[in-house]
mmCIF file of N, CA and C in Angstrom:
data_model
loop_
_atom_site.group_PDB
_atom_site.id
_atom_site.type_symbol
_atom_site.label_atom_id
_atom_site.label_comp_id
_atom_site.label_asym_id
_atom_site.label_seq_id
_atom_site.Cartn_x
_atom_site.Cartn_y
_atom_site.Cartn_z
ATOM 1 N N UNK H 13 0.822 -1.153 0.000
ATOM 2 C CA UNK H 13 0.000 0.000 0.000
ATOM 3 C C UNK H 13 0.885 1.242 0.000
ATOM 4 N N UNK H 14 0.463 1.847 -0.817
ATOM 5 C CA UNK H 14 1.518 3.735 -1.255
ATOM 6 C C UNK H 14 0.656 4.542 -0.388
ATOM 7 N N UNK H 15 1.735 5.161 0.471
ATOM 8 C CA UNK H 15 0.665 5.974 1.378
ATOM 9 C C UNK H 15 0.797 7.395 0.863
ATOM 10 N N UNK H 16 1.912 8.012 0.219
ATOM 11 C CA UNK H 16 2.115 9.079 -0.433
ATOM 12 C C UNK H 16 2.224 9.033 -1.984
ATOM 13 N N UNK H 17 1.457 10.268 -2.846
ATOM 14 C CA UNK H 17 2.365 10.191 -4.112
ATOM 15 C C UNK H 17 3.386 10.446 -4.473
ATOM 16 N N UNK H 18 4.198 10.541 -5.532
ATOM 17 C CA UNK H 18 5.384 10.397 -5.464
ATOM 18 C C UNK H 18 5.900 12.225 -5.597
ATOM 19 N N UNK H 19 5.295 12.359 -7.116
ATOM 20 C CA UNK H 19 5.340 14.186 -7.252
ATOM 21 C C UNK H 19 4.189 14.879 -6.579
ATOM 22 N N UNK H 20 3.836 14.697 -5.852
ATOM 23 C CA UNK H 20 3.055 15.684 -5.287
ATOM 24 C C UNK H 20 3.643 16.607 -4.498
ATOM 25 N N UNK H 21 3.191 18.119 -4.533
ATOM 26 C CA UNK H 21 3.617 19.129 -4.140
ATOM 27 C C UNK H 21 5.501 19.307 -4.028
ATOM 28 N N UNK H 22 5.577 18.328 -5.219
ATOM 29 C CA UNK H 22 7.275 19.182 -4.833
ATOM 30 C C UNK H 22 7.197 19.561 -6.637
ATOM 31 N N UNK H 23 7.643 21.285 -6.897
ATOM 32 C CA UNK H 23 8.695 21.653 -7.957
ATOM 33 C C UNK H 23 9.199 21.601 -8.510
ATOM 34 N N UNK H 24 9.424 21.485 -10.086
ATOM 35 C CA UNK H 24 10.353 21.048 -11.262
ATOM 36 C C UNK H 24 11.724 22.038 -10.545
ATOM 37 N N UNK H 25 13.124 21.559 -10.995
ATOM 38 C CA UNK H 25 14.062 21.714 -10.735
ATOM 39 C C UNK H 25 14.556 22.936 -11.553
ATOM 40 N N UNK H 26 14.587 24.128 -11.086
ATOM 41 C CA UNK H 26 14.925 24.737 -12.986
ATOM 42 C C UNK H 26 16.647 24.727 -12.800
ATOM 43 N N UNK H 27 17.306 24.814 -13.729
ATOM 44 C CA UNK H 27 19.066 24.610 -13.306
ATOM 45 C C UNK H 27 19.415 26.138 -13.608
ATOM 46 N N UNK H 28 20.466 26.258 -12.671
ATOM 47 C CA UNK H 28 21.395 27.897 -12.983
ATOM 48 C C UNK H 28 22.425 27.418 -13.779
ATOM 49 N N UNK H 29 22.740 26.921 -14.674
ATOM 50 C CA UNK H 29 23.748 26.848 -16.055
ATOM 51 C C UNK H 29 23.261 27.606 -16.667
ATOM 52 N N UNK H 30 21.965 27.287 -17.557
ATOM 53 C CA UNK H 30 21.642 28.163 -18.653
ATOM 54 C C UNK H 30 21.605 29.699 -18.275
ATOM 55 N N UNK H 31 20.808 30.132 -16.928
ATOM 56 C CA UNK H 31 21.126 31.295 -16.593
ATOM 57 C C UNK H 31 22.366 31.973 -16.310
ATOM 58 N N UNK H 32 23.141 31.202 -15.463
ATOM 59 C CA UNK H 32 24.331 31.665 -15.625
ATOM 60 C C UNK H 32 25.223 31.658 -16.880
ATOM 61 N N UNK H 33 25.174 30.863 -18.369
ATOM 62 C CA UNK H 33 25.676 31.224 -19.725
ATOM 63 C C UNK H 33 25.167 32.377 -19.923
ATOM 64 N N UNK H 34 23.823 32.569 -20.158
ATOM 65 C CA UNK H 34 22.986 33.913 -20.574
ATOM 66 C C UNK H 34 23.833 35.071 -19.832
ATOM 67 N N UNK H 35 24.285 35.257 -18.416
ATOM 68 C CA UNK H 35 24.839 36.220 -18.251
ATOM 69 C C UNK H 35 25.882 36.435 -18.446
ATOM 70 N N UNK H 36 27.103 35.433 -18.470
ATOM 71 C CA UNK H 36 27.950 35.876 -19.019
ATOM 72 C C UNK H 36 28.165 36.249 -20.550
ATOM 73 N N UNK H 37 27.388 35.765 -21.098
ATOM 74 C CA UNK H 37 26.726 36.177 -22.309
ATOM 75 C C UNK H 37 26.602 37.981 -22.667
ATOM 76 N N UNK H 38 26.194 37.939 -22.235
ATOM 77 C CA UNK H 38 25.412 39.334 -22.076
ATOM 78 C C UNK H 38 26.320 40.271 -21.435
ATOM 79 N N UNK H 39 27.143 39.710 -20.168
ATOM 80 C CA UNK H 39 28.242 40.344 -20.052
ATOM 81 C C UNK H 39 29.349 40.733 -20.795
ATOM 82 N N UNK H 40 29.986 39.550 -22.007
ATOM 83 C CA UNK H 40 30.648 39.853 -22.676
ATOM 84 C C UNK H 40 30.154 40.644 -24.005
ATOM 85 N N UNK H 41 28.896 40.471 -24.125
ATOM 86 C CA UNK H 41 28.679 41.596 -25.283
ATOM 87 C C UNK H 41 28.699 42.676 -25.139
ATOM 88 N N UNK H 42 27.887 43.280 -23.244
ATOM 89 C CA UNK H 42 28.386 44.570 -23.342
ATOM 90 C C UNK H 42 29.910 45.104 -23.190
ATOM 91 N N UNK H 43 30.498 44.542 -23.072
ATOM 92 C CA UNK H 43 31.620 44.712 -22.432
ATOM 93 C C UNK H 43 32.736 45.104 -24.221
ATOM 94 N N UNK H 44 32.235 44.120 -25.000
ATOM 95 C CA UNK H 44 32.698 44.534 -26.363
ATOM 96 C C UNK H 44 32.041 45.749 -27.135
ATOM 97 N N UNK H 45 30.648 46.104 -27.055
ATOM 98 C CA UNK H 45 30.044 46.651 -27.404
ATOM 99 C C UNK H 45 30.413 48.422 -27.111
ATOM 100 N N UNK H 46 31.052 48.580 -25.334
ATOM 101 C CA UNK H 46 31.080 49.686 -25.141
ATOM 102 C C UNK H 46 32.174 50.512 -25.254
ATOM 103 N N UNK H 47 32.688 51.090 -25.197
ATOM 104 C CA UNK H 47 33.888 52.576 -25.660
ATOM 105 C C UNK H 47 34.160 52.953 -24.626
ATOM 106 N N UNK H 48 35.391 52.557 -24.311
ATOM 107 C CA UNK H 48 36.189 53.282 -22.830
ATOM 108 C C UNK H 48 37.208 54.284 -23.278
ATOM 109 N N UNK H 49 36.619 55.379 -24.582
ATOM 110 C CA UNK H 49 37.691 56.130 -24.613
ATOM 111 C C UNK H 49 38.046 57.347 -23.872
ATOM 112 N N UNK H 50 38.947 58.019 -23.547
ATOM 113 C CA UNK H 50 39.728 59.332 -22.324
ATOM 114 C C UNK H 50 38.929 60.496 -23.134
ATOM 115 N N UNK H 51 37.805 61.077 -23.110
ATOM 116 C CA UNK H 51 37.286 62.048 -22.941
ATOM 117 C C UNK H 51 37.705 63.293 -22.923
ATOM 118 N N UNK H 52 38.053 64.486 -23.546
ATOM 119 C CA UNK H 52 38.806 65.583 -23.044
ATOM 120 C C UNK H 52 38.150 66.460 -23.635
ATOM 121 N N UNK H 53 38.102 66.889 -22.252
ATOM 122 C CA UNK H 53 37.081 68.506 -22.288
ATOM 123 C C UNK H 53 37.814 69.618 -22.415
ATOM 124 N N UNK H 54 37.598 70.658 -22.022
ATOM 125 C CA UNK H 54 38.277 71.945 -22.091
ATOM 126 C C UNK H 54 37.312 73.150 -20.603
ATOM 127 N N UNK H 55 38.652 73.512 -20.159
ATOM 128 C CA UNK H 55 37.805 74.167 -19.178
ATOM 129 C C UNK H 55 37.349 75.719 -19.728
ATOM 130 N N UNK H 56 36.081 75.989 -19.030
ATOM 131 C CA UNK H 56 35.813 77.275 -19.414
ATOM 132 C C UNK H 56 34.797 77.601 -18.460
ATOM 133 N N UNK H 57 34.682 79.264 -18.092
ATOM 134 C CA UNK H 57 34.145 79.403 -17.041
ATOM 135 C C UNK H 57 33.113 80.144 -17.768
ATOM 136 N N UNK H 58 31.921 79.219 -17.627
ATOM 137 C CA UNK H 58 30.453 79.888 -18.066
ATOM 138 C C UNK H 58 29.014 80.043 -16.936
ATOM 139 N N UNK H 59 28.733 81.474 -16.336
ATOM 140 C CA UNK H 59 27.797 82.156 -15.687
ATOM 141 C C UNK H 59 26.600 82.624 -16.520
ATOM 142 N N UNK H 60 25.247 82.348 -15.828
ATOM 143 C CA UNK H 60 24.190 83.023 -16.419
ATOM 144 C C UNK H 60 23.671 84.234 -15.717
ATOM 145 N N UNK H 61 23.537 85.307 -16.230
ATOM 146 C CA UNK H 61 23.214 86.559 -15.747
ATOM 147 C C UNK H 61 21.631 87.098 -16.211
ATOM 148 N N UNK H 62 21.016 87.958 -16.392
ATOM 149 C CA UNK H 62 19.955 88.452 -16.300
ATOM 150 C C UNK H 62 20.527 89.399 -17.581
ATOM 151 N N UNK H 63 21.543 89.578 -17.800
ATOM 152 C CA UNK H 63 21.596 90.885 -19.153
ATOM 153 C C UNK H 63 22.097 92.185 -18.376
ATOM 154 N N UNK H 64 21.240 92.461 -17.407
ATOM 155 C CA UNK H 64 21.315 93.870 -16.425
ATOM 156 C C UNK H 64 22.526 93.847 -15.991
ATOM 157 N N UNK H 65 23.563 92.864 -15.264
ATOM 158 C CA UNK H 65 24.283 93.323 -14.292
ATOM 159 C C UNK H 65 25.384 93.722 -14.695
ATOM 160 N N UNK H 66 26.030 94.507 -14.522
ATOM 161 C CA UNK H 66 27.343 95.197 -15.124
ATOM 162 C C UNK H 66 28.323 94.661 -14.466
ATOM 163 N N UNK H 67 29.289 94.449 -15.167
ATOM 164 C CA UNK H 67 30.614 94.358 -15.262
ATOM 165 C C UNK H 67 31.338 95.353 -13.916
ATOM 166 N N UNK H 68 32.445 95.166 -13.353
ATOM 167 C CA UNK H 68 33.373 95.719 -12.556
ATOM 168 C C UNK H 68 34.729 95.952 -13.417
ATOM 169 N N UNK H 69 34.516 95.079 -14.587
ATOM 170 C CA UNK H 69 36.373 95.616 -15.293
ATOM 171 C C UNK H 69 35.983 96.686 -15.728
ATOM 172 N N UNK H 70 37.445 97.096 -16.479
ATOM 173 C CA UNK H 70 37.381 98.027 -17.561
ATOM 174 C C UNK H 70 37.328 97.632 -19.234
ATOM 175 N N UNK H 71 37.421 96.130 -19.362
ATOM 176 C CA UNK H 71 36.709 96.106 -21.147
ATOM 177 C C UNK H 71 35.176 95.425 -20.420
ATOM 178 N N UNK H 72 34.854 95.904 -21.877
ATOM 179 C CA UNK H 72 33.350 95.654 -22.109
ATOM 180 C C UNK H 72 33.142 94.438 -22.826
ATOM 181 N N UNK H 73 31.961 93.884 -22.418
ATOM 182 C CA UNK H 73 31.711 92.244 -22.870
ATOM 183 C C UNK H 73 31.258 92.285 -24.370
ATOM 184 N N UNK H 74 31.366 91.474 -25.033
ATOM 185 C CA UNK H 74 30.628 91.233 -26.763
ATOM 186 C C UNK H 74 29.950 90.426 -26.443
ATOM 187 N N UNK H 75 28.943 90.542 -27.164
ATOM 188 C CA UNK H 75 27.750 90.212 -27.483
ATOM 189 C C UNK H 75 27.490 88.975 -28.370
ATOM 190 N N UNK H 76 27.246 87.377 -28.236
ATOM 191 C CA UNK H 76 26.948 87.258 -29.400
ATOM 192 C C UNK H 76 25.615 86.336 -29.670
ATOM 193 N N UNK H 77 24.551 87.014 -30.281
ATOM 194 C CA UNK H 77 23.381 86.680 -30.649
ATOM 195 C C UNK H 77 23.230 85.188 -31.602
ATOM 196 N N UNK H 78 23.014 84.028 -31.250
ATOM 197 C CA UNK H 78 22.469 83.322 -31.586
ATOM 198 C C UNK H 78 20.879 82.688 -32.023
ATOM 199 N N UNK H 79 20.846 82.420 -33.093
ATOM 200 C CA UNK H 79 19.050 82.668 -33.726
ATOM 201 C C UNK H 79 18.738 81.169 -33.665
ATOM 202 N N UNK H 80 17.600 81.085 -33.816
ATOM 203 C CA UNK H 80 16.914 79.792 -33.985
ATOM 204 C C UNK H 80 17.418 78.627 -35.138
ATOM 205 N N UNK H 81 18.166 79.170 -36.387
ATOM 206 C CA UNK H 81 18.519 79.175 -37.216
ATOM 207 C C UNK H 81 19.917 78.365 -37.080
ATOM 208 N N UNK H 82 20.687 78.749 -36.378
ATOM 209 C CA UNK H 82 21.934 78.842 -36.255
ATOM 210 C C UNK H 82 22.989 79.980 -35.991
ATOM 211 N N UNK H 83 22.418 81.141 -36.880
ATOM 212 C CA UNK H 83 22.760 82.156 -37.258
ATOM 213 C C UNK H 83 23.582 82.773 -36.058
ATOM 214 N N UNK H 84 24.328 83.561 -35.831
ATOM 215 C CA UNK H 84 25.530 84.262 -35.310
ATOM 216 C C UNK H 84 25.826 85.797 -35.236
ATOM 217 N N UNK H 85 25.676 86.563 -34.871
ATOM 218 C CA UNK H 85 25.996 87.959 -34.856
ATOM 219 C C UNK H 85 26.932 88.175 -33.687
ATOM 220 N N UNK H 86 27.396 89.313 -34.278
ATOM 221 C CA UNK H 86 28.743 89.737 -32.802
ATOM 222 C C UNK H 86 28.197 91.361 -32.559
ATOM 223 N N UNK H 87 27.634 91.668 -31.540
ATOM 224 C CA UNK H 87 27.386 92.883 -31.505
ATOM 225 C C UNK H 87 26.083 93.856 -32.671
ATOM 226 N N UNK H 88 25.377 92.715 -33.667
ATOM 227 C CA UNK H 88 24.750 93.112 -34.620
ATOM 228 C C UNK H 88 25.515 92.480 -35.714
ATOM 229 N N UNK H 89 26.541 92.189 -36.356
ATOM 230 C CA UNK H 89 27.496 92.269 -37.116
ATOM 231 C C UNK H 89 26.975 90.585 -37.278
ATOM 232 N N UNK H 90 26.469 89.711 -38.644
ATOM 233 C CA UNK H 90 26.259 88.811 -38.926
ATOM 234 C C UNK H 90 27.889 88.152 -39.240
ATOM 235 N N UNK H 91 27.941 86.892 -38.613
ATOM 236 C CA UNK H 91 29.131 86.136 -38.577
ATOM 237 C C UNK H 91 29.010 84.304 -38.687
ATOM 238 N N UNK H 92 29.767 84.008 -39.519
ATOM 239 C CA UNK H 92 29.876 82.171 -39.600
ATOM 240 C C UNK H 92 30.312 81.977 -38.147
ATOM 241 N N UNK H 93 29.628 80.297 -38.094
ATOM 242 C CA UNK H 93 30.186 79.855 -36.634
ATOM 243 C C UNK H 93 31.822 79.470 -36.729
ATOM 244 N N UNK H 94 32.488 79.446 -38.297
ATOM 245 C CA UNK H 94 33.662 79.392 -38.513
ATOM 246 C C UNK H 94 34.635 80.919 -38.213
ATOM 247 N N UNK H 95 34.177 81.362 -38.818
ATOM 248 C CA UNK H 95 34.538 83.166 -38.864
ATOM 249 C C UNK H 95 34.278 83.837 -36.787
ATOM 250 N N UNK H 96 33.622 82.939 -36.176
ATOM 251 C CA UNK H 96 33.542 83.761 -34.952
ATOM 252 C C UNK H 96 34.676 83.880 -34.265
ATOM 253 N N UNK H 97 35.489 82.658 -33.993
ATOM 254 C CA UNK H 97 36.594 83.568 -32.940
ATOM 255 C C UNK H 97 37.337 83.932 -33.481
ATOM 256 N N UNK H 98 37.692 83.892 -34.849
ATOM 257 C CA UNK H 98 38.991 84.895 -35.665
ATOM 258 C C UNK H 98 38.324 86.415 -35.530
ATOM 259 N N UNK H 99 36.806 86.388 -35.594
ATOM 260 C CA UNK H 99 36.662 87.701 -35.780
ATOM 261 C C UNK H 99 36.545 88.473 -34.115
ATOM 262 N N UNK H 100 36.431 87.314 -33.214
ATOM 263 C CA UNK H 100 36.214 87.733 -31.698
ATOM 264 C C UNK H 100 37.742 88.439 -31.300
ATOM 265 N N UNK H 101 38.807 87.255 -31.658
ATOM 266 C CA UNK H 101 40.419 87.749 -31.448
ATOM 267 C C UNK H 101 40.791 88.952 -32.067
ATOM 268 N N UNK H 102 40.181 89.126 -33.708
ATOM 269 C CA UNK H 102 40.548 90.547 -34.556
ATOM 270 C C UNK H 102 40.036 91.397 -33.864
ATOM 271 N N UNK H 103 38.763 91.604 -33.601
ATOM 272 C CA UNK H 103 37.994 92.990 -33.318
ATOM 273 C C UNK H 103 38.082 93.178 -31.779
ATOM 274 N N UNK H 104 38.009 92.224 -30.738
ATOM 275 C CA UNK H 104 37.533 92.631 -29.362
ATOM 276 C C UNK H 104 38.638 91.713 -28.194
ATOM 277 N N UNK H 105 39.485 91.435 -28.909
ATOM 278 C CA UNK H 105 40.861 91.202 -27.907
ATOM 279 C C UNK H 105 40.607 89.722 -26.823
ATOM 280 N N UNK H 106 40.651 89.998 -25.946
ATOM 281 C CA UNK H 106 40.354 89.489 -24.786
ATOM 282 C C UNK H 106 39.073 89.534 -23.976
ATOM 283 N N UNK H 107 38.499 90.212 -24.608
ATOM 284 C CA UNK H 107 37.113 90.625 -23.927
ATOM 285 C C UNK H 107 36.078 88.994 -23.657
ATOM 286 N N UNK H 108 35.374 89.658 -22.676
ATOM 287 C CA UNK H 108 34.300 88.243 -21.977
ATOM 288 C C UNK H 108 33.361 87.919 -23.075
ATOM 289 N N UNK H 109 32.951 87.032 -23.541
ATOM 290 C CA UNK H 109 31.805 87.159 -24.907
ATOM 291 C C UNK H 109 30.572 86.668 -23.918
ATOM 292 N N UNK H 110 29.167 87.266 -24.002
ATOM 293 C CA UNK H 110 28.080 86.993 -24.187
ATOM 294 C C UNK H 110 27.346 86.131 -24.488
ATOM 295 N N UNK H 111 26.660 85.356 -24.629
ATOM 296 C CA UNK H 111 26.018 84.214 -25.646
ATOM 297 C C UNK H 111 24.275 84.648 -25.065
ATOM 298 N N UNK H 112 23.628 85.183 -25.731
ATOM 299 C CA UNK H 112 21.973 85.656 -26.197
ATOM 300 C C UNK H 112 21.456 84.439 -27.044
ATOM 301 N N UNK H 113 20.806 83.894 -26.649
ATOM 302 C CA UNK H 113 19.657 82.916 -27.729
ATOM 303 C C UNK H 113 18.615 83.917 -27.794
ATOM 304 N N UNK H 114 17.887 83.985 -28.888
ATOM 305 C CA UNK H 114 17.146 85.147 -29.674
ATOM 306 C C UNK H 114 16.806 84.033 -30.481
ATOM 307 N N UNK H 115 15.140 84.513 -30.406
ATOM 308 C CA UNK H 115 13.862 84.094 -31.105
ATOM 309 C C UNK H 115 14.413 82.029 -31.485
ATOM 310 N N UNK H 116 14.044 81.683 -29.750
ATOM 311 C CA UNK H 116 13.847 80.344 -29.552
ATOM 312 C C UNK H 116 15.500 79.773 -30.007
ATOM 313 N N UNK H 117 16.196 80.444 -30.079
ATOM 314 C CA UNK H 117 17.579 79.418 -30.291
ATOM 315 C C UNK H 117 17.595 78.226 -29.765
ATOM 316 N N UNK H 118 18.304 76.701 -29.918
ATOM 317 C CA UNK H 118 18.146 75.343 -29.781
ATOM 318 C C UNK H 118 19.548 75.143 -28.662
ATOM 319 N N UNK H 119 19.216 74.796 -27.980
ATOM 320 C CA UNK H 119 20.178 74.307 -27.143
ATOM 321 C C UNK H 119 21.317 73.809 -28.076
ATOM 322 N N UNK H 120 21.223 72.996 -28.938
ATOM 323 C CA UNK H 120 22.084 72.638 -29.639
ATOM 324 C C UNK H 120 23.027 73.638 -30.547
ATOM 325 N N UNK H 121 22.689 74.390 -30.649
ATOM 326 C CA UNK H 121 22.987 75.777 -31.188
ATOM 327 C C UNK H 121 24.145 76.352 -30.567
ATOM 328 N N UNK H 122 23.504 76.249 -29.368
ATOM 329 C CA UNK H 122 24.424 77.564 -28.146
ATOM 330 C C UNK H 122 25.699 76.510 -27.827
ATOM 331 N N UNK H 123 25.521 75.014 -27.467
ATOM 332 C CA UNK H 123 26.170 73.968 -27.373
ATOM 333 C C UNK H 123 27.410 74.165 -28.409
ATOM 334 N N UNK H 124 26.793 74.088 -29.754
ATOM 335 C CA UNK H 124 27.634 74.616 -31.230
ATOM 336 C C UNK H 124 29.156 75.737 -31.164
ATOM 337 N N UNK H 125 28.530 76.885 -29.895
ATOM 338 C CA UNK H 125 28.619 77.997 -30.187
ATOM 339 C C UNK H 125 30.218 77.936 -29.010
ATOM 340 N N UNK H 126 29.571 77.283 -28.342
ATOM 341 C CA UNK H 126 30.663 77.159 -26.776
ATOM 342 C C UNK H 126 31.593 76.329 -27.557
ATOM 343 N N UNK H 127 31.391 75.170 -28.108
ATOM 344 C CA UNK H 127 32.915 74.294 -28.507
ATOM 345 C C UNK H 127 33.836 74.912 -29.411
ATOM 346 N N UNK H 128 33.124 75.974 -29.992
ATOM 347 C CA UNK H 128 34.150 76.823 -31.165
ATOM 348 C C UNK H 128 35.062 77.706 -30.396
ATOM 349 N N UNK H 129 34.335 78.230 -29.539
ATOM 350 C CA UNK H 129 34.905 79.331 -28.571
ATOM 351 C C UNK H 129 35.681 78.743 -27.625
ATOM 352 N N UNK H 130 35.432 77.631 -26.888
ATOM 353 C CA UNK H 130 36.697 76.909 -26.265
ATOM 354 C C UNK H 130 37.552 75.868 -26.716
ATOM 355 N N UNK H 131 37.372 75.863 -28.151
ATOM 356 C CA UNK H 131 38.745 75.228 -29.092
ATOM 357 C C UNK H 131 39.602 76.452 -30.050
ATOM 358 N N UNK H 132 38.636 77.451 -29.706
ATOM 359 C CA UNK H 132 39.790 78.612 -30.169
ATOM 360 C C UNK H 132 40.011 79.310 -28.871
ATOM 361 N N UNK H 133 39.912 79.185 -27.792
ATOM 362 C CA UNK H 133 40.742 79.729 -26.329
ATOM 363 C C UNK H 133 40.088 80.408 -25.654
ATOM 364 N N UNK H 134 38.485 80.871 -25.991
ATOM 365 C CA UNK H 134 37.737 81.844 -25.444
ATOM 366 C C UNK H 134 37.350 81.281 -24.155
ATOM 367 N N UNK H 135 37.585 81.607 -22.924
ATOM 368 C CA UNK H 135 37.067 80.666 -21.441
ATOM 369 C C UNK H 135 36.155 81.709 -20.696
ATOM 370 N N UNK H 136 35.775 82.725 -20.757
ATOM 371 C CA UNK H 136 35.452 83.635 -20.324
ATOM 372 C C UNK H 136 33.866 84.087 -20.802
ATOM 373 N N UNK H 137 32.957 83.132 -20.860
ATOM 374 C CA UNK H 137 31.832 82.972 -21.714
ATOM 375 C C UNK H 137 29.952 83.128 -20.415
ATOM 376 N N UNK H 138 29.383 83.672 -20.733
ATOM 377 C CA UNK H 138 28.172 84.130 -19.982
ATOM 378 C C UNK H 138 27.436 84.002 -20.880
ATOM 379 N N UNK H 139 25.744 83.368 -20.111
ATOM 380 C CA UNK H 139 24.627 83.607 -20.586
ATOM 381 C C UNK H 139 24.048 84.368 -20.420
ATOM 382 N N UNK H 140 22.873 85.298 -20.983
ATOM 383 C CA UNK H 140 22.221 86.130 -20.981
ATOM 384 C C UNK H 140 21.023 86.056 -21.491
ATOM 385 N N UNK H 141 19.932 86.866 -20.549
ATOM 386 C CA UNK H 141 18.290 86.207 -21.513
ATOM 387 C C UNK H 141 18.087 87.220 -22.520
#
């Protein structure tokens, strides 16, 4: 006489092999997949201001208007995002530059605008509304 059944109430066995292949699996793909390359930034010291607050030196800041567009002005003066810091170094020296987004400029834009200016040496860079 069987007084118990045999599978009753016990659980299929599931095995940790296959799970454990799957992760190393998965480990080694990301691991090929991702880019550990050295990163290099450039320092530059960028403040957002209100427009209003004045300056304590003695040069005066430039201006430069960025449009929705892309578009570029220095003080009014329409300029390529190539042509800006040759024309920032020719005309206004050392001076602090400005950065104005005007009529909805794209983040990506102003983004545009900073890597030109701190791969040609400009560190001295402010926002303004």
């Amino acid at each position: 006489m069987q007084l118990r059944e045999r599978n009753r109430g016990s659980s299929p066995m599931i095995g940790l092999t296959p799970l454990i292949d799957v992760v190393f699996i998965l480990l080694i793909f990301f691991m090929l997949a991702s880019s550990f390359l050295d990163w290099k930034g450039f320092e530059m010291s960028v403040s957002i201001t209100d427009g209003r607050s004045t300056s304590q030196s003695d040069v005066r800041p430039v201006t430069v208007n960025v449009d929705a567009n892309g578009g570029l002005s220095i003080n009014g003066e329409t300029v390529s995002l190539s042509g800006l810091v040759p024309a920032l170094q020719s005309g206004y020296g050392g001076s602090p530059v400005r950065l104005r987004p005007v009529n909805g400029a794209s983040l990506q834009h102003l983004v545009d605008v900073m890597d030109a200016l701190g791969r040609g040496g400009v560190t001295d860079v402010e926002f303004i509304e």
